[in-house]
PDB file of C-alpha atoms in Angstrom:
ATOM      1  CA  UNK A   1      -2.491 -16.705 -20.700  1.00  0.00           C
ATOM      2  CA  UNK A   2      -5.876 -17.473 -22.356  1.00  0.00           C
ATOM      3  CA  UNK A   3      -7.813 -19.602 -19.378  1.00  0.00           C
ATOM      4  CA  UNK A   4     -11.621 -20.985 -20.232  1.00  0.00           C
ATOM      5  CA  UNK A   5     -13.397 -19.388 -17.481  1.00  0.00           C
ATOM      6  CA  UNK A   6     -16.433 -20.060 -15.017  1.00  0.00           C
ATOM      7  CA  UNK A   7     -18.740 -17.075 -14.608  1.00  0.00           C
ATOM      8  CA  UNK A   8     -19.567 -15.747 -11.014  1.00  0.00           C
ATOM      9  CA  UNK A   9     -21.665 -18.255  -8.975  1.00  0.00           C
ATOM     10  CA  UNK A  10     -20.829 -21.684 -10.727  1.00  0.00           C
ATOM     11  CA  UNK A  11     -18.091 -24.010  -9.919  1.00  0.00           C
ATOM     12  CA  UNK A  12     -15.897 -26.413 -12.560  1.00  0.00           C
ATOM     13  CA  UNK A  13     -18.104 -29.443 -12.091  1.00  0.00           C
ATOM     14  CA  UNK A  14     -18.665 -31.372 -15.348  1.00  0.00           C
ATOM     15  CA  UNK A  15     -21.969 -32.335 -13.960  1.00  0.00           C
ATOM     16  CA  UNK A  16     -24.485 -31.665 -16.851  1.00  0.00           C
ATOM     17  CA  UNK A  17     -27.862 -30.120 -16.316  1.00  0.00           C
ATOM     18  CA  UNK A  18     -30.496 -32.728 -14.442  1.00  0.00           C
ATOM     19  CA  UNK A  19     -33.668 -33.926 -16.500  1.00  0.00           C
ATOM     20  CA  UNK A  20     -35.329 -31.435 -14.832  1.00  0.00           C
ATOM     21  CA  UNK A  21     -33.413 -28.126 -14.642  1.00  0.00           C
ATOM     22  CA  UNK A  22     -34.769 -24.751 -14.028  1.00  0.00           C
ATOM     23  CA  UNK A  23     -32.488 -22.203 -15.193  1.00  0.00           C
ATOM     24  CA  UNK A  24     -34.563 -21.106 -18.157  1.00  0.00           C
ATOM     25  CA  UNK A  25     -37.920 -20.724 -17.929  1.00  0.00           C
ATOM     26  CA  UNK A  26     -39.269 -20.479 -21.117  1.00  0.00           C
ATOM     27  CA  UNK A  27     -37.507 -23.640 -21.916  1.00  0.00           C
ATOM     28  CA  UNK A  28     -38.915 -25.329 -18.893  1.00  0.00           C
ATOM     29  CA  UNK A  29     -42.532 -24.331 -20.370  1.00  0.00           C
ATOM     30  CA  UNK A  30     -41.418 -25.717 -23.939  1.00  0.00           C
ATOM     31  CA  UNK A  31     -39.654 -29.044 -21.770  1.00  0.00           C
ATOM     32  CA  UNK A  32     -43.259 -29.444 -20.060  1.00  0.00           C
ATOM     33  CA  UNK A  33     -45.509 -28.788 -23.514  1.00  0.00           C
ATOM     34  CA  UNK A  34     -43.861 -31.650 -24.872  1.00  0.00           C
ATOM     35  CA  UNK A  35     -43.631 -33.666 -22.568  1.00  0.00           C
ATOM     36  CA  UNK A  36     -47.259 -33.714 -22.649  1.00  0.00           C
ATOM     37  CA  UNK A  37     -47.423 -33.546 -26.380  1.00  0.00           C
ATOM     38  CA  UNK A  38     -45.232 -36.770 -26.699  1.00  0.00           C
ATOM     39  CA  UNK A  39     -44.472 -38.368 -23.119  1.00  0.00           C
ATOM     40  CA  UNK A  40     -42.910 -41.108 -25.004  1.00  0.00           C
ATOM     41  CA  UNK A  41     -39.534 -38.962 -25.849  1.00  0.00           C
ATOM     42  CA  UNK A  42     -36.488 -37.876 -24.170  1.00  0.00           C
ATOM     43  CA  UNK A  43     -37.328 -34.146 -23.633  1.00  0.00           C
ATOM     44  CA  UNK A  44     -34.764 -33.086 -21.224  1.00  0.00           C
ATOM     45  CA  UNK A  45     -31.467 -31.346 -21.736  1.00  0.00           C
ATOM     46  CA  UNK A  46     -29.550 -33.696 -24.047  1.00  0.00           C
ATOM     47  CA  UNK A  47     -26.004 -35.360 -22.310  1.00  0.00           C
ATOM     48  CA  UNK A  48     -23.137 -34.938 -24.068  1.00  0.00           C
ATOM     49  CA  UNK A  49     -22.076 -37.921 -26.692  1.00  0.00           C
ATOM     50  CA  UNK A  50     -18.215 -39.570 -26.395  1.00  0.00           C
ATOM     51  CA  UNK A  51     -15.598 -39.500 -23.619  1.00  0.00           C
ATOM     52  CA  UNK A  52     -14.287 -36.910 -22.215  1.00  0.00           C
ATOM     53  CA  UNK A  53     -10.811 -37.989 -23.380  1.00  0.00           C
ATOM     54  CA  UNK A  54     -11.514 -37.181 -26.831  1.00  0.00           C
ATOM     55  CA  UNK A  55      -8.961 -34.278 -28.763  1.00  0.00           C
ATOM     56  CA  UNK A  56     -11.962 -33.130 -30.743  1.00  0.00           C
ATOM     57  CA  UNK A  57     -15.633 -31.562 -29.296  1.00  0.00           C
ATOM     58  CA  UNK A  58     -18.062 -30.840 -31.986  1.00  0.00           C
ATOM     59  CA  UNK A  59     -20.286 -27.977 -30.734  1.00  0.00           C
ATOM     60  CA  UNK A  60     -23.847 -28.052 -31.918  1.00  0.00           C
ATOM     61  CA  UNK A  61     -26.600 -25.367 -31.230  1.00  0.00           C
ATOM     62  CA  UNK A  62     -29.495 -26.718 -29.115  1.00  0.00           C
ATOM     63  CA  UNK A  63     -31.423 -30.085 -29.882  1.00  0.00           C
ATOM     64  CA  UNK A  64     -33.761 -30.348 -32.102  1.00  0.00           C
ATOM     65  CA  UNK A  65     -37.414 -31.015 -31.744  1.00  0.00           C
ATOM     66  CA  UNK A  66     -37.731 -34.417 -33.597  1.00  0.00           C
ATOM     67  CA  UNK A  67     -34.179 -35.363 -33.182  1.00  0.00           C
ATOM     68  CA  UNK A  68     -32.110 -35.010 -30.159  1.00  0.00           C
ATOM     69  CA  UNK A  69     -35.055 -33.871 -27.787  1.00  0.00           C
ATOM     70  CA  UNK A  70     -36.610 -37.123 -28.653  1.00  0.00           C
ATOM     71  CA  UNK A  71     -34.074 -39.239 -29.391  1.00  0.00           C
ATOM     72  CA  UNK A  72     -31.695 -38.299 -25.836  1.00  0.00           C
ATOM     73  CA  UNK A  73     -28.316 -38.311 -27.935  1.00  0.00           C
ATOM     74  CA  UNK A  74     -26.735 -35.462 -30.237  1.00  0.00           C
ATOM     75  CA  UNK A  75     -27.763 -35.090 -33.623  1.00  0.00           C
ATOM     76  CA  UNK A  76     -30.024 -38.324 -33.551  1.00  0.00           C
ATOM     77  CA  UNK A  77     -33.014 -38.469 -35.607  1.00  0.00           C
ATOM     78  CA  UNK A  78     -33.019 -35.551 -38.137  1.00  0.00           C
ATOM     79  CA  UNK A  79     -31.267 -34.177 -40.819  1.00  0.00           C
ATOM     80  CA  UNK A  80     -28.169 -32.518 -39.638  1.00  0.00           C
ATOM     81  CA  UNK A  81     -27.200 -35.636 -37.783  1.00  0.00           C
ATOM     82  CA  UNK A  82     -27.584 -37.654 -41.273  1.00  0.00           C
ATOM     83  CA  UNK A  83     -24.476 -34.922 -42.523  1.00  0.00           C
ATOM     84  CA  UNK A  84     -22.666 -35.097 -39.076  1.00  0.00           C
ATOM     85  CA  UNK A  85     -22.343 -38.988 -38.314  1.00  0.00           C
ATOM     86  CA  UNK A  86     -22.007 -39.568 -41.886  1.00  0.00           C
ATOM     87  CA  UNK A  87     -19.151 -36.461 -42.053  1.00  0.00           C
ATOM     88  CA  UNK A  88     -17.148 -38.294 -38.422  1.00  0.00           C
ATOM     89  CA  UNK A  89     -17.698 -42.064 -40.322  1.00  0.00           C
ATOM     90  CA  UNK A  90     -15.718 -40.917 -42.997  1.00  0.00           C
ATOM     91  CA  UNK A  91     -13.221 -38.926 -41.213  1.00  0.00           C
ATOM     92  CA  UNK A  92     -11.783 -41.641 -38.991  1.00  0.00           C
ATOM     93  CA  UNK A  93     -14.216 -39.908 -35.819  1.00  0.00           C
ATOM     94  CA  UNK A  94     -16.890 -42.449 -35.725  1.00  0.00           C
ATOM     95  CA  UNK A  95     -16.940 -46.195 -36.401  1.00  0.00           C
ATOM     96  CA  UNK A  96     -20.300 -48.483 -37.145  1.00  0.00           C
ATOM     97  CA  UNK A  97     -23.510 -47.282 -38.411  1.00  0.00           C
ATOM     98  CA  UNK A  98     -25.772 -44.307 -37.547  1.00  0.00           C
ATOM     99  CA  UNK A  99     -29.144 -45.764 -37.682  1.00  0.00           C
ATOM    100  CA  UNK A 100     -30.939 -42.275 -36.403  1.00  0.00           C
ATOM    101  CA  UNK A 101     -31.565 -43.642 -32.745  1.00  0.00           C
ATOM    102  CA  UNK A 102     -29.506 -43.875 -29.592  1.00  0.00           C
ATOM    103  CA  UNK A 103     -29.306 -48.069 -29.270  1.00  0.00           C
ATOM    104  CA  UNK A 104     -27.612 -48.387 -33.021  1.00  0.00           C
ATOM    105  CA  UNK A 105     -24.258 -49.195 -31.640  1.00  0.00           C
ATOM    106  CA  UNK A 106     -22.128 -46.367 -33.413  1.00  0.00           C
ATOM    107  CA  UNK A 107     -19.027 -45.211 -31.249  1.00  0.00           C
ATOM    108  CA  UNK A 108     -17.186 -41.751 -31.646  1.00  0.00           C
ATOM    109  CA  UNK A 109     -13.081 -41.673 -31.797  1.00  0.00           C
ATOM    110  CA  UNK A 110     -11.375 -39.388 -30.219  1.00  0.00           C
ATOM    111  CA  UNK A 111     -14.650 -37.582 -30.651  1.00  0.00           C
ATOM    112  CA  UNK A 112     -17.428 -35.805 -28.601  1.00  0.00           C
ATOM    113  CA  UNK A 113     -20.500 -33.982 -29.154  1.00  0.00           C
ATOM    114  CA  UNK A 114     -22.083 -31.673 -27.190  1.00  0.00           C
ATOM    115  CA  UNK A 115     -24.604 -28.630 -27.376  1.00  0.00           C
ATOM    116  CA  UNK A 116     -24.148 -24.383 -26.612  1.00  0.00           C
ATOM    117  CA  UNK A 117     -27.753 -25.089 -24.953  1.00  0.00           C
ATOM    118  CA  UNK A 118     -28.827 -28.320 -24.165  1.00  0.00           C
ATOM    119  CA  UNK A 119     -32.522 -27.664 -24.167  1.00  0.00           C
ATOM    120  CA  UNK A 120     -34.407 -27.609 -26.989  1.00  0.00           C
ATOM    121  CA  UNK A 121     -36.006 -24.098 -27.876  1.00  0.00           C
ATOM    122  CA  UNK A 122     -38.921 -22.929 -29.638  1.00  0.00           C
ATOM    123  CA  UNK A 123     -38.542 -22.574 -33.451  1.00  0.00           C
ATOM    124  CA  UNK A 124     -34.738 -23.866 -32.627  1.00  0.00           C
ATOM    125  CA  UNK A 125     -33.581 -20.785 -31.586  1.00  0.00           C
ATOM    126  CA  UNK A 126     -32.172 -19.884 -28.306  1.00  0.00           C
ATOM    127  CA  UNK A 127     -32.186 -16.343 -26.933  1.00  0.00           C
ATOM    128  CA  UNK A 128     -28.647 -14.810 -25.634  1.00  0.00           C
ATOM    129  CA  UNK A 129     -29.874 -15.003 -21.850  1.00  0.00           C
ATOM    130  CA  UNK A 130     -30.297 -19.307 -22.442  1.00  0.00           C
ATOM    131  CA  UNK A 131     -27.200 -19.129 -24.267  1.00  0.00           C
ATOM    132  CA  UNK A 132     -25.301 -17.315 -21.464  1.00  0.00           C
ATOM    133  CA  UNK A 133     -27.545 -19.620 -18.783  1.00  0.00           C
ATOM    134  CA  UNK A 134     -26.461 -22.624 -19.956  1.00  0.00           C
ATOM    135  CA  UNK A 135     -22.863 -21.879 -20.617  1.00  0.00           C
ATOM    136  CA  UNK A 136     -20.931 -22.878 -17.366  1.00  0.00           C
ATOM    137  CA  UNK A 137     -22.223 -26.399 -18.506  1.00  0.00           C
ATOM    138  CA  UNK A 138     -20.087 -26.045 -21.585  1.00  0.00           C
ATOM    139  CA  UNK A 139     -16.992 -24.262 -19.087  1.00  0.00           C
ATOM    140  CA  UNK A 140     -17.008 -27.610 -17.204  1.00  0.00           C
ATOM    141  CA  UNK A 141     -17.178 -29.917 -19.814  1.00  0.00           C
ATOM    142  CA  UNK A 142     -14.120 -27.981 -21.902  1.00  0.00           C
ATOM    143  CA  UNK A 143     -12.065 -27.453 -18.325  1.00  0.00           C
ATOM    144  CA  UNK A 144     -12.707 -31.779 -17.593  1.00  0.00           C
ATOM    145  CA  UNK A 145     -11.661 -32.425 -21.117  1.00  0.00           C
ATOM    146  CA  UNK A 146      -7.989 -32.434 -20.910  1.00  0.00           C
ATOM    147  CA  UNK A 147      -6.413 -33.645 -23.868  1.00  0.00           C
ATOM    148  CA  UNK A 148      -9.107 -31.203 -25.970  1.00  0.00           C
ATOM    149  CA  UNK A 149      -6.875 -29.745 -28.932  1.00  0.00           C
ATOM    150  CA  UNK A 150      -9.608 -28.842 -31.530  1.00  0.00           C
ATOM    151  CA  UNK A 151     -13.304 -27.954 -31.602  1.00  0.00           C
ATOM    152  CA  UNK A 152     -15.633 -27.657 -34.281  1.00  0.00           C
ATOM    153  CA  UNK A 153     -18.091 -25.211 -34.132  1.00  0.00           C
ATOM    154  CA  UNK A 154     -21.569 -25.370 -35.652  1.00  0.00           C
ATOM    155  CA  UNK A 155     -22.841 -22.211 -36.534  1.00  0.00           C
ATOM    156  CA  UNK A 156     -22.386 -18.722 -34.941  1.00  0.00           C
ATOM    157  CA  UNK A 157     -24.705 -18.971 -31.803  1.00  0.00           C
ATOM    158  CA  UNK A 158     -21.858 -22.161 -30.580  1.00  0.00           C
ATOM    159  CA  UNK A 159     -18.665 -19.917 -32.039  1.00  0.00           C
ATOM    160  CA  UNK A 160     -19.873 -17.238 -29.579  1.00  0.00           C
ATOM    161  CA  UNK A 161     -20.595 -19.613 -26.853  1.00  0.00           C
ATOM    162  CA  UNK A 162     -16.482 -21.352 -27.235  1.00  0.00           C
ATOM    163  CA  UNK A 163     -15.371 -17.724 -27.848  1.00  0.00           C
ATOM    164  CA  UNK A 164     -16.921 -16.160 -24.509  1.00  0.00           C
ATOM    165  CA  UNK A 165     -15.679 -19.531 -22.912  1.00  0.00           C
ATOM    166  CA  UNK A 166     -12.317 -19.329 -23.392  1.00  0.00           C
ATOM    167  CA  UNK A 167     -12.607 -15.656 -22.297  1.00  0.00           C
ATOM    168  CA  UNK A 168     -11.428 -13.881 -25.942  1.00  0.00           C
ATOM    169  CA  UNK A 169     -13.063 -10.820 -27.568  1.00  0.00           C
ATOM    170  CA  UNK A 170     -15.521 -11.888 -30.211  1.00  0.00           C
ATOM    171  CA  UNK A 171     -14.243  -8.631 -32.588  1.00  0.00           C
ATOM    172  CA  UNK A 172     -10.969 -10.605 -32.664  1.00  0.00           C
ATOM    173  CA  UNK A 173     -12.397 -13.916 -33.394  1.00  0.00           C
ATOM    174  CA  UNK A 174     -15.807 -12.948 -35.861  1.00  0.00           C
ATOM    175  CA  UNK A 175     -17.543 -16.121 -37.174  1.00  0.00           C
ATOM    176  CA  UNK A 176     -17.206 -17.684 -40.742  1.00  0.00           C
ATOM    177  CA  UNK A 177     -17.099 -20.884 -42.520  1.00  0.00           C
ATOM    178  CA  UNK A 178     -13.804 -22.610 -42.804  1.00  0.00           C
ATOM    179  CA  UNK A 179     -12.124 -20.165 -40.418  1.00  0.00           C
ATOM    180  CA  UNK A 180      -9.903 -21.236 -37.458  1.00  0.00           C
ATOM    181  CA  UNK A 181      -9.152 -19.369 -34.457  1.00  0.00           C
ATOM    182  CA  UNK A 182      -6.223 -20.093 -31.814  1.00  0.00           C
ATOM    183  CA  UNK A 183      -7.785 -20.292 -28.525  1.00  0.00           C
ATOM    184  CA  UNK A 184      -4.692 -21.140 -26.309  1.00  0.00           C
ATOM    185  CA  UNK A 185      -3.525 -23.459 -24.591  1.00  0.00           C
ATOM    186  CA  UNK A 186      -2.735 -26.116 -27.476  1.00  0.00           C
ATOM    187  CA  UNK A 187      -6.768 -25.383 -28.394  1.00  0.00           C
ATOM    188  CA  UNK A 188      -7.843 -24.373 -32.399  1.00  0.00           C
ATOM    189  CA  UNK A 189     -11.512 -23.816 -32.787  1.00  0.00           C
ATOM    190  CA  UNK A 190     -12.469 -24.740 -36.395  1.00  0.00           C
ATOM    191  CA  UNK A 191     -15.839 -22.754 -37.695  1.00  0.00           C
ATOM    192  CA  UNK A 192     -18.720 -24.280 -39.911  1.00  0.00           C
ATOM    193  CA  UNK A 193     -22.083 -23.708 -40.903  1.00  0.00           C
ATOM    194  CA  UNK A 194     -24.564 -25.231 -38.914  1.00  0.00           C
ATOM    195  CA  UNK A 195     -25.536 -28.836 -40.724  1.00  0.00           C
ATOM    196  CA  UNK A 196     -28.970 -27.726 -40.618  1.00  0.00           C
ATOM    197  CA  UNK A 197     -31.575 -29.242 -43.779  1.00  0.00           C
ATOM    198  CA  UNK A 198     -32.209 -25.330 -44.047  1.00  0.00           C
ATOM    199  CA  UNK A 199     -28.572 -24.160 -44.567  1.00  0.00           C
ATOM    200  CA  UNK A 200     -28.412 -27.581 -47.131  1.00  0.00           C
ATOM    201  CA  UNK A 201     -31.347 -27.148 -49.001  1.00  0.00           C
ATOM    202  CA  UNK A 202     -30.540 -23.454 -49.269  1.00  0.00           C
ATOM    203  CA  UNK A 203     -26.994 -23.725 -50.919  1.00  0.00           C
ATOM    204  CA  UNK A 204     -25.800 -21.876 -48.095  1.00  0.00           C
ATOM    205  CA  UNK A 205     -23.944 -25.034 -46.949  1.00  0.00           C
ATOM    206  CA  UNK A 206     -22.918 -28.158 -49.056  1.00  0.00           C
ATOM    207  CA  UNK A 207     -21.852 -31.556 -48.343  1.00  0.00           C
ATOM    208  CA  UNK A 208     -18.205 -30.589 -49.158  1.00  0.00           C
ATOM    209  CA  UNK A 209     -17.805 -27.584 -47.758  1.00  0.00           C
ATOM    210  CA  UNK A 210     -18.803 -29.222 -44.684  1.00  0.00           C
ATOM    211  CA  UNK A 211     -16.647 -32.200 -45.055  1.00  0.00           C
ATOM    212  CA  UNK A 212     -13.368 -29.582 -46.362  1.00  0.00           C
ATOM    213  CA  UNK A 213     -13.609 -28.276 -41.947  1.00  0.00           C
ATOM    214  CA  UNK A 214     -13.617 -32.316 -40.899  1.00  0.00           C
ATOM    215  CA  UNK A 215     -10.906 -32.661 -43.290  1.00  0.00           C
ATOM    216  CA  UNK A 216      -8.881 -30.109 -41.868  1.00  0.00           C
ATOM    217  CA  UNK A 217      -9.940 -31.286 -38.193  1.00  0.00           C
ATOM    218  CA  UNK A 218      -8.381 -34.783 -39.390  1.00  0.00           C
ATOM    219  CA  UNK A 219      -4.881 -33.233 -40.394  1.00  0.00           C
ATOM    220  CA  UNK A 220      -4.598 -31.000 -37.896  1.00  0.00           C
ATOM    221  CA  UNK A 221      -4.962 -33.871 -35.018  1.00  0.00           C
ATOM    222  CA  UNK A 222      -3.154 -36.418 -37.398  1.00  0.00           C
ATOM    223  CA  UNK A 223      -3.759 -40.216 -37.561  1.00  0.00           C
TER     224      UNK A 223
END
């Protein structure tokens, strides 16, 4: 039977990572820089967004700079969260207005949003080591969410991270846009491109390709 599992050393607490964690260094060094650079921000690993008794976890990538690292919340304050609130409004997933800042009242349904690595890295990209580092946070919060039945994945670098969660072999589960994979226990992962302004502006992803994997999230869970 598939089973998400908890590597050696880490229990199933869904305690996320304190403000100041230590488990990667070179995104300890990046936390400090900016907190210097702008000490009126967030930057510190970014808390998950919605209850844990939500059916659906979006999986992001790692916060970025301007948005989530300053903002504290997931997806707040950039581009991709502009796609992704809009994308869960009109799905039925979020209701009242995403204003690009943590205070502007909107509530996820049946939703929550978390990150593969909940630090933000330099140029936005994580090595393997963070990603594997930060990963029993993710094992916790997928093993406390018990009435989970889909999550969305954002871009390969998460798809690994659920993958190597639930304990499957990547060559059985590759990566690619629009594709689901049964993880067990009741559990589909749905893949998308990353909502990134570079995979937008590029063509690579558009507004309805990324609203066709909501769309499918929607009547897969029903009403």
């Amino acid at each position: 039977m598939t089973q998400i599992l908890t590597p050696p050393g880490h229990d199933r607490s869904p305690s996320p990572p304190g403000r100041d964690c230590p488990l990667c260094p070179r995104l300890v060094d990046y936390r400090l820089r900016n907190r210097a650079a702008f000490p009126d921000k967030f930057n510190g690993p970014v808390p998950s967004f919605g209850g844990l008794d939500a059916r659906l976890l979006v999986v992001g990538l790692a916060p970025g700079l301007r948005g989530a690292n300053f903002s504290g919340r997931p997806f707040t304050g950039d581009y991709a969260g502009d796609l992704l609130y809009a994308t869960l409004l009109k799905f039925g997933f979020a209701t009242g207005q995403y204003l690009e800042r943590p205070d502007d009242g909107l509530t996820l349904v049946d939703a929550r949003i978390t990150n593969a690595v909940r630090c933000v890295p330099p140029e936005n990209k994580p090595t393997p080591e963070e990603s594997h580092t930060c990963r029993p946070f993710l094992v916790a919060e997928l093993a406390a969410m018990t009435r989970l039945k889909a999550v969305v994945a954002l871009g390969s670098v998460s798809h690994t991270s659920v993958i190597r969660t639930f304990g499957l072999r990547q060559a059985a589960h590759p990566f690619g846009h629009g594709a689901r994979h049964d993880l067990g226990k009741g559990v589909t992962l749905f893949d998308s491109y990353h909502c990134s302004r570079y995979n937008t502006n590029t063509g690579r992803l558009t507004d309805a390709m990324f609203e066709d994997v909501f769309k499918a999230v929607r009547g897969y869970l029903g009403a």
